[in-house]
mmCIF file of C-alpha atoms in Angstrom:
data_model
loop_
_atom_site.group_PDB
_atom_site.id
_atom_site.type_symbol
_atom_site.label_atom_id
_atom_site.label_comp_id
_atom_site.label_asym_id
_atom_site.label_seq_id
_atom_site.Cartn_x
_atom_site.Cartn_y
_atom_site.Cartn_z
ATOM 1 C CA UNK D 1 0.000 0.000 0.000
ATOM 2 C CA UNK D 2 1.073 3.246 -0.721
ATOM 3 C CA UNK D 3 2.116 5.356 2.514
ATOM 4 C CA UNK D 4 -0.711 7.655 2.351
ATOM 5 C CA UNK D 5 -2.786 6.247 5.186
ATOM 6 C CA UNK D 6 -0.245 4.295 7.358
ATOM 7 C CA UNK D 7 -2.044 2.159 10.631
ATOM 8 C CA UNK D 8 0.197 0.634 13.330
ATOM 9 C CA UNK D 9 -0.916 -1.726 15.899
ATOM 10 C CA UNK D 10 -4.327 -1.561 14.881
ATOM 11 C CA UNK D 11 -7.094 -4.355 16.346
ATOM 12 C CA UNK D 12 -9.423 -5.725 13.965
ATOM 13 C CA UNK D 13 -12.365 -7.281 15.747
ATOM 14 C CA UNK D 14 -13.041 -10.335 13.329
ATOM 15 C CA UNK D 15 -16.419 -9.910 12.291
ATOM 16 C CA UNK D 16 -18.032 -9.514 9.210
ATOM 17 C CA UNK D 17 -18.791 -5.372 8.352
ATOM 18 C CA UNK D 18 -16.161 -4.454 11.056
ATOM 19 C CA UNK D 19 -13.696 -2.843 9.037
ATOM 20 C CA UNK D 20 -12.890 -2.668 5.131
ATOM 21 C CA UNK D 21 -15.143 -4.899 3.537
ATOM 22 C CA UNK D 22 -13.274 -8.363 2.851
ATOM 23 C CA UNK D 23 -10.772 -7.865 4.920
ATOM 24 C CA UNK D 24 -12.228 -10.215 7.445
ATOM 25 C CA UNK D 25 -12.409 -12.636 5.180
ATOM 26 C CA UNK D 26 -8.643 -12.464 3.760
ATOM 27 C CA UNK D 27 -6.772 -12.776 7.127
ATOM 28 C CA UNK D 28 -9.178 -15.145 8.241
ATOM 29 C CA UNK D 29 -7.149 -18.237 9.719
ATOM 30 C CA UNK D 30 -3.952 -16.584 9.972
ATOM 31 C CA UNK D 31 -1.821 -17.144 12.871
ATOM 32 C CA UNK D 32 0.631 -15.021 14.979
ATOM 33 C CA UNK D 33 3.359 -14.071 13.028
ATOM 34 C CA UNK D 34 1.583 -14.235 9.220
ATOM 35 C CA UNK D 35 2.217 -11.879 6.560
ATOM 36 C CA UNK D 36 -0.596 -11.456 4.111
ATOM 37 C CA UNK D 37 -0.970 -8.971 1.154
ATOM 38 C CA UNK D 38 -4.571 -7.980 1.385
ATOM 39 C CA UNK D 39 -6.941 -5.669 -1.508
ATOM 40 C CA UNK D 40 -8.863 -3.188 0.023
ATOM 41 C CA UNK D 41 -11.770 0.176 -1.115
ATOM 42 C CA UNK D 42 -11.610 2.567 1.073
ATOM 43 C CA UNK D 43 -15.334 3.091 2.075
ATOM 44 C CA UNK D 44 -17.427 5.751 0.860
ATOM 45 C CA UNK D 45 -17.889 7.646 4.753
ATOM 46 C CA UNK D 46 -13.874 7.086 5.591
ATOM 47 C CA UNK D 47 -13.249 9.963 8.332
ATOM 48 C CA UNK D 48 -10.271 11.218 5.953
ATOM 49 C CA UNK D 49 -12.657 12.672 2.345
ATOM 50 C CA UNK D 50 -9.548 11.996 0.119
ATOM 51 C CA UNK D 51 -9.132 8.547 0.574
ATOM 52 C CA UNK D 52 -13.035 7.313 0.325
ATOM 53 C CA UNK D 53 -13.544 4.855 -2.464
ATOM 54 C CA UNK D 54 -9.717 4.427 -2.951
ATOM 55 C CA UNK D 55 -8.230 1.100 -3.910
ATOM 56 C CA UNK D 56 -5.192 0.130 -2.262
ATOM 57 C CA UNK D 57 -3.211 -2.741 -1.202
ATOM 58 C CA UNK D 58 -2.837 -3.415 3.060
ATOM 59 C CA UNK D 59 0.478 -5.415 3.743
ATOM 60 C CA UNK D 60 -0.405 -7.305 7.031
ATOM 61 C CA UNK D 61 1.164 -8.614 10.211
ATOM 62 C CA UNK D 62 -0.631 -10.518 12.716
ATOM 63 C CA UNK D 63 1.115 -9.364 16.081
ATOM 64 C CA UNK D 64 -1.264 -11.741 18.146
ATOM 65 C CA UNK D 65 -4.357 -13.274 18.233
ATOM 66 C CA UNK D 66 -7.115 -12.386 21.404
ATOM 67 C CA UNK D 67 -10.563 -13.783 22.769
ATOM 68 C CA UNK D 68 -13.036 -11.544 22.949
ATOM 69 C CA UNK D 69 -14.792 -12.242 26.391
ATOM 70 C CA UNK D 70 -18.747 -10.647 26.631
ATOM 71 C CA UNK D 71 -19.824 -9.655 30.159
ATOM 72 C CA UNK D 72 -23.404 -11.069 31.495
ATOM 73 C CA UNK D 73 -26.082 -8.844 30.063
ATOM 74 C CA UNK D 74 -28.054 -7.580 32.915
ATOM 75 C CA UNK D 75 -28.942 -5.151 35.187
ATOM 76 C CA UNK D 76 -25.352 -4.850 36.784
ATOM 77 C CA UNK D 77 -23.968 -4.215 33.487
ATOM 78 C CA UNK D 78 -26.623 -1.511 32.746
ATOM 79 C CA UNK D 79 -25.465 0.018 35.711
ATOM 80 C CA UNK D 80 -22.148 -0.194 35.179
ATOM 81 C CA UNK D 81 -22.278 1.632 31.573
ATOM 82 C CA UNK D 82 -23.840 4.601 33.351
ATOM 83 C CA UNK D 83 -26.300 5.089 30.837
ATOM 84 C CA UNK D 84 -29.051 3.078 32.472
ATOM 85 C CA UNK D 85 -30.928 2.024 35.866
ATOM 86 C CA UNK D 86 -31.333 -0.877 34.943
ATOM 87 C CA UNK D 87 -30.960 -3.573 31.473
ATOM 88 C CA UNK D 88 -34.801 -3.006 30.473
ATOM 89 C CA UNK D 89 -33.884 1.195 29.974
ATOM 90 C CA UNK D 90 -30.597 0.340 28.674
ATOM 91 C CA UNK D 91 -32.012 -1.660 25.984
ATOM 92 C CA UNK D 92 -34.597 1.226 24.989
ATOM 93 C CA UNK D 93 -31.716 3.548 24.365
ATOM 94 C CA UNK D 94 -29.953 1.285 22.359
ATOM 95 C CA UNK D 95 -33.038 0.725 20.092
ATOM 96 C CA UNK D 96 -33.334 4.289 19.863
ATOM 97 C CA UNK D 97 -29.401 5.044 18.976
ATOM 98 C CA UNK D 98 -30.022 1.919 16.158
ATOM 99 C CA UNK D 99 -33.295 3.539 14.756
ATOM 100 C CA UNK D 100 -31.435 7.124 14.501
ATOM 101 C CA UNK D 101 -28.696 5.260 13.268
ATOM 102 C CA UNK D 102 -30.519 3.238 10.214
ATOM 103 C CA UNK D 103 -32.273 6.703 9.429
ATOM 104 C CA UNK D 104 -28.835 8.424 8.551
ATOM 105 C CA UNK D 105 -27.411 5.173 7.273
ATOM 106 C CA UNK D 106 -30.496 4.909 4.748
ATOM 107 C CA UNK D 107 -30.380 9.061 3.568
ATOM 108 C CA UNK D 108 -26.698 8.262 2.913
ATOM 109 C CA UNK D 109 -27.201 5.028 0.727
ATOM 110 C CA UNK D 110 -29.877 6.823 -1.006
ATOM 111 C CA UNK D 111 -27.358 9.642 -1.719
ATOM 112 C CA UNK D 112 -24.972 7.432 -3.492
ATOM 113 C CA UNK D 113 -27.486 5.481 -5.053
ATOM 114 C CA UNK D 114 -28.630 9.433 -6.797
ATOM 115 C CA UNK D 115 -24.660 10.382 -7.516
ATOM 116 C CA UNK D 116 -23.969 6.873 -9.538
ATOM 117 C CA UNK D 117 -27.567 7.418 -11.549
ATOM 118 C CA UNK D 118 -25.815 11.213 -11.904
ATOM 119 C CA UNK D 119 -22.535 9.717 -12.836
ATOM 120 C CA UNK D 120 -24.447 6.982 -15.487
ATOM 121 C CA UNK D 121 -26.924 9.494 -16.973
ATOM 122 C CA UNK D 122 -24.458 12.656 -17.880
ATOM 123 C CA UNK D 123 -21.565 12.035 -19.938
ATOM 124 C CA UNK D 124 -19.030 15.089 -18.901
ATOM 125 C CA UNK D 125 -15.327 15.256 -19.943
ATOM 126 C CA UNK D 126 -13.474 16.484 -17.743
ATOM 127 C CA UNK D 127 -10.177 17.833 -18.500
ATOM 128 C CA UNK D 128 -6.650 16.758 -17.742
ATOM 129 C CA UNK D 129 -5.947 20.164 -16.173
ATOM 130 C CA UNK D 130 -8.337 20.036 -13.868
ATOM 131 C CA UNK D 131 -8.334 16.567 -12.863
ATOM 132 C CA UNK D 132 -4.545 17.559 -12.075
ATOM 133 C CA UNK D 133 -5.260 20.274 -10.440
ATOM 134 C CA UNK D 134 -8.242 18.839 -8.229
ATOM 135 C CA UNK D 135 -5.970 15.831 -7.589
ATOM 136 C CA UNK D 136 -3.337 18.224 -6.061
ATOM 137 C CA UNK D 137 -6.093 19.959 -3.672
ATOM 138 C CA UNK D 138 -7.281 16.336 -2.330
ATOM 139 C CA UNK D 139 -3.583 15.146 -2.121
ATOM 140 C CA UNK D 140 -2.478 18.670 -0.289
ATOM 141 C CA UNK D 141 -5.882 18.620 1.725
ATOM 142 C CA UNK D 142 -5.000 14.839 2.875
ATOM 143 C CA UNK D 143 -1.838 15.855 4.743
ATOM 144 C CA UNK D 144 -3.430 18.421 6.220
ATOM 145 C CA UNK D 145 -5.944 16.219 7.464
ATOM 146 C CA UNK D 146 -3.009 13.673 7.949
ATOM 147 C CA UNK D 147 -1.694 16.652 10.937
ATOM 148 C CA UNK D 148 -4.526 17.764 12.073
ATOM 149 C CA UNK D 149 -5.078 14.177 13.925
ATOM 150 C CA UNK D 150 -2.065 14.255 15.318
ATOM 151 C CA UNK D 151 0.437 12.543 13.122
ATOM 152 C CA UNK D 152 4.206 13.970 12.880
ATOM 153 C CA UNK D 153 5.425 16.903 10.842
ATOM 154 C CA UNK D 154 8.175 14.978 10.245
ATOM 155 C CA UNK D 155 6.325 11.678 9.248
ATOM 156 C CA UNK D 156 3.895 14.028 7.329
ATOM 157 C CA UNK D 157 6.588 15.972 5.266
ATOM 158 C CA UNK D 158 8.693 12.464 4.453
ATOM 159 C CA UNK D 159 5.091 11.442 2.639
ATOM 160 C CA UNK D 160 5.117 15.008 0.670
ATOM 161 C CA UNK D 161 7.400 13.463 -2.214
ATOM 162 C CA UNK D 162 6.838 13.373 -6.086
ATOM 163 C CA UNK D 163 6.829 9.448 -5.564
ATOM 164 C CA UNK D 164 4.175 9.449 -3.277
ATOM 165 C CA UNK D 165 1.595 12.130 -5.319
ATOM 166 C CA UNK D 166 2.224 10.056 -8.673
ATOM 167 C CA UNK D 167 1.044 6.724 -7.039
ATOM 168 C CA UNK D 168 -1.804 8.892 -5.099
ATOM 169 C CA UNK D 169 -2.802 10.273 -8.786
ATOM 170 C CA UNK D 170 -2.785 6.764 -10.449
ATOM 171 C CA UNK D 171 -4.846 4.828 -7.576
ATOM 172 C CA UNK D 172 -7.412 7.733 -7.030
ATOM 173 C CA UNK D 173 -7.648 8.614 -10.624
ATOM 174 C CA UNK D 174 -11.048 7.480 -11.530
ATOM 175 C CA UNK D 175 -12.465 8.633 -7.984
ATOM 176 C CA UNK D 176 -11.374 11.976 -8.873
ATOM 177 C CA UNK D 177 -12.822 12.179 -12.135
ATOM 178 C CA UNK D 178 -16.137 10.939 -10.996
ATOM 179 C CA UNK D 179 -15.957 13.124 -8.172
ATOM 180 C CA UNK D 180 -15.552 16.332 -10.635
ATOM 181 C CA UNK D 181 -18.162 15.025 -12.391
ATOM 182 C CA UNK D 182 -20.703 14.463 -9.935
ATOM 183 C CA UNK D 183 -19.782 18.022 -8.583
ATOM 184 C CA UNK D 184 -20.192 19.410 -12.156
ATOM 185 C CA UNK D 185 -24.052 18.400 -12.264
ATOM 186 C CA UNK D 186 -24.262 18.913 -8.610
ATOM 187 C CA UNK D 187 -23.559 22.715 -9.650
ATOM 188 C CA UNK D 188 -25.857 22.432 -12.876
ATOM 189 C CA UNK D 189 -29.102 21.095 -10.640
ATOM 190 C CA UNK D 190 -28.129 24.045 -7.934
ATOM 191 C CA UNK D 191 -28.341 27.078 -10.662
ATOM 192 C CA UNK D 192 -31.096 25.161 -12.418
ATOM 193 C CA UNK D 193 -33.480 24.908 -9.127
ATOM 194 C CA UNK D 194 -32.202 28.324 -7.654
ATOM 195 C CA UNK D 195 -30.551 26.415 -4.499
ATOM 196 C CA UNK D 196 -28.326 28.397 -2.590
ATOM 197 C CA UNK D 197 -26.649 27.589 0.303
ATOM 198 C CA UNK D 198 -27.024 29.777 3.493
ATOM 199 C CA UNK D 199 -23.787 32.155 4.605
ATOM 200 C CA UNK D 200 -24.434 31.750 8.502
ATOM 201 C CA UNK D 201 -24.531 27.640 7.294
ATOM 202 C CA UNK D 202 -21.094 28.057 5.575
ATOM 203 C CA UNK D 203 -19.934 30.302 8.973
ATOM 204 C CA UNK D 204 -21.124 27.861 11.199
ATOM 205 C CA UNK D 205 -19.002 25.076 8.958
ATOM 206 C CA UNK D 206 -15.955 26.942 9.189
ATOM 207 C CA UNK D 207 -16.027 27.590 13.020
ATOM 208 C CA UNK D 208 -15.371 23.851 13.003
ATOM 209 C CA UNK D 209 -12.781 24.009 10.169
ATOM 210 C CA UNK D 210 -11.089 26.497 12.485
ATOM 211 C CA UNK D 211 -11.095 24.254 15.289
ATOM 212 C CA UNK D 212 -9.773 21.080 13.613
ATOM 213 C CA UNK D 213 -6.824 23.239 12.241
ATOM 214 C CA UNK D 214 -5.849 25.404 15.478
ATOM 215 C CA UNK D 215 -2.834 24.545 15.058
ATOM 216 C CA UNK D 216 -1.585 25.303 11.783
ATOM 217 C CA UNK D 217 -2.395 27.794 9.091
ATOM 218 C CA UNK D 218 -5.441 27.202 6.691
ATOM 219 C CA UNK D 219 -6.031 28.230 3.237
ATOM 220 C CA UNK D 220 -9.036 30.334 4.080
ATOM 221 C CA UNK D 221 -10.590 30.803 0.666
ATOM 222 C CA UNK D 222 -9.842 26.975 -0.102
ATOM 223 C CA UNK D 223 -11.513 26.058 2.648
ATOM 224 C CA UNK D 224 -14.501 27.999 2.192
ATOM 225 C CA UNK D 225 -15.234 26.388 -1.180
ATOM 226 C CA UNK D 226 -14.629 22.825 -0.043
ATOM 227 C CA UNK D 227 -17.155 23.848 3.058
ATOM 228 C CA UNK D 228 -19.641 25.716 -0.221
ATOM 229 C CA UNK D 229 -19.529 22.781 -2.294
ATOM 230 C CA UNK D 230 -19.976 19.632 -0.034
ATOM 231 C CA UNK D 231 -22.942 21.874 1.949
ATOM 232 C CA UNK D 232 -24.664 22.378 -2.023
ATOM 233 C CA UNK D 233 -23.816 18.852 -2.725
ATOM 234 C CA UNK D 234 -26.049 17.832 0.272
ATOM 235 C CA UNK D 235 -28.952 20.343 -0.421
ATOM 236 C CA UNK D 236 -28.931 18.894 -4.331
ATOM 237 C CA UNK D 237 -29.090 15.800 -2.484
ATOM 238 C CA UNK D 238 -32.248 16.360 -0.123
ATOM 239 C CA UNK D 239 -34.119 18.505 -3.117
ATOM 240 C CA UNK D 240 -33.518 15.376 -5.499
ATOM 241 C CA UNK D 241 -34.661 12.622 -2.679
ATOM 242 C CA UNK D 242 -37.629 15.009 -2.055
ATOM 243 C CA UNK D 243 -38.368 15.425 -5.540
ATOM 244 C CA UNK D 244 -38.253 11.729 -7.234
ATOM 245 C CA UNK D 245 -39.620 8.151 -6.494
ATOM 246 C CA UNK D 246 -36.993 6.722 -4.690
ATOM 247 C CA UNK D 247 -37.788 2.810 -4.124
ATOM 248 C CA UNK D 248 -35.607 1.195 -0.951
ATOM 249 C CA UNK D 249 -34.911 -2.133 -1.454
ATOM 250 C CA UNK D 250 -34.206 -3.887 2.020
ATOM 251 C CA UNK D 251 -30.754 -5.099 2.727
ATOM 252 C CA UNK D 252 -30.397 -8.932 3.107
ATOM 253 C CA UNK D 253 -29.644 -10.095 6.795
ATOM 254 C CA UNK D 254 -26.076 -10.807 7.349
ATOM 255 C CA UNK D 255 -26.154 -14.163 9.518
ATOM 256 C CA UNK D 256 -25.234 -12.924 13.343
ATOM 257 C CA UNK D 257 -21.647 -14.328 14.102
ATOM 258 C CA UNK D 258 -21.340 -17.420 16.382
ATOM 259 C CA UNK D 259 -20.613 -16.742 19.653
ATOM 260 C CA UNK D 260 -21.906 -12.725 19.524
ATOM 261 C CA UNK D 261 -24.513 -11.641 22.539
ATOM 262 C CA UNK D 262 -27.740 -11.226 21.450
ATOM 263 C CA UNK D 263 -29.827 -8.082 22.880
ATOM 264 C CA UNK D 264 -33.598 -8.901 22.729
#
């Protein structure tokens, strides 16, 4: 993989949906000690913008192997999560959390269900200027991102090489392009339907740009258009899901794992 995203000493919990889809599967049966080469995508929500839907290649070690050991579920351990009386009240809340949960997790599929009918339906070339261009923006706007969480200036800087950007370019290639794309009829609906976005909403966005870069100094104007775009992106979105027929097909049920509690 190239070093772009770099995780050390990270636990995977071996369950199905738990972390890059596959990857469960592909280390599965591996012992202490194992080195495995193992495909990965990049999910569509990944915390860090430039590398969702990325292809890339994980070279793993398994450091050790651990049981994972489930507590009684009961009224002592509804206590003891302090967000409960008692297991009945706990198990309301949890319901509660899912439901809210499934409601974002269901706007969101529904929003990339609408950007790959966007991406089908409009043919739009995009230039190799700008695909450069926007490719050196998400690259830039990674490291940032890269800091900002608390990795090394050093460790960041030794990434920031000519190396490193060219095999960035090649793997994220066709995200970018469909990105630019999507963003291209994104801007086309907004003009079309007379959606603007809301100045104290863009404020409000940056506050928290502000805050997640306290530390270091921010392209102000860059930012502001990233924060412009992705808040018209979503209200393109909502008029488009409010606005068409929009048929959910329900997910099939993923068996539960053997062993796994089961709250009823």
């Amino acid at each position: 993989m190239p070093d772009l995203a770099i995780g050390e000493n990270v636990e995977v919990v071996m369950e199905t949906g738990k972390f890059f889809e596959g990857f469960v599967e592909s280390i599965a049966g591996l012992e202490a000690g194992d080195e495995a080469e193992v495909p990965v995508t990049f999910p569509s929500n990944h915390k860090v913008a430039e590398l969702r839907g990325m292809e890339a290649m994980f070279d793993v070690k398994i450091k050790g192997l651990k049981d994972m050991i489930f507590p009684a579920l009961d009224d002592e351990f509804a206590v003891k999560t302090g967000a409960a009386k008692d297991f009945d009240e706990l198990k309301a809340k949890i319901r509660d959390s899912i439901s809210q949960e499934s409601a974002v997790s269901t706007t969101n599929n529904i929003n990339k269900a609408l950007e790959a009918t966007i991406v089908d339906l409009v043919d739009v070339e995009i230039p190799e200027t700008l695909i450069d261009e926007q490719t050196k923006t998400k690259f830039a706007n990674m490291m940032s991102d890269f800091k900002a969480k608390g990795m090394d200036d050093n460790q960041v800087k030794q990434m920031i090489t000519k190396e490193n950007f060219e095999k960035y370019k090649s793997t994220s290639y066709d995200n970018t392009v469909r990105s630019l794309r999507i963003s291209f009829v994104i801007g086309e609906i907004a003009k079309k339907e007379a959606i603007k976005v809301d100045p104290t909403e863009v404020e409000g966005e940056m506050v928290n740009v502000r805050q997640q870069y306290a530390n270091e100094e921010i392209d102000e104007e860059q930012a502001r258009s990233r924060v412009e775009a992705e808040l018209e992106r979503k209200k393109v979105l909502e008029f488009l899901r409010n606005n068409n027929d929009i048929k959910l097909i329900p997910k099939k049920e993923v068996p539960q794992e053997e062993g796994m509690p089961k709250i009823g």
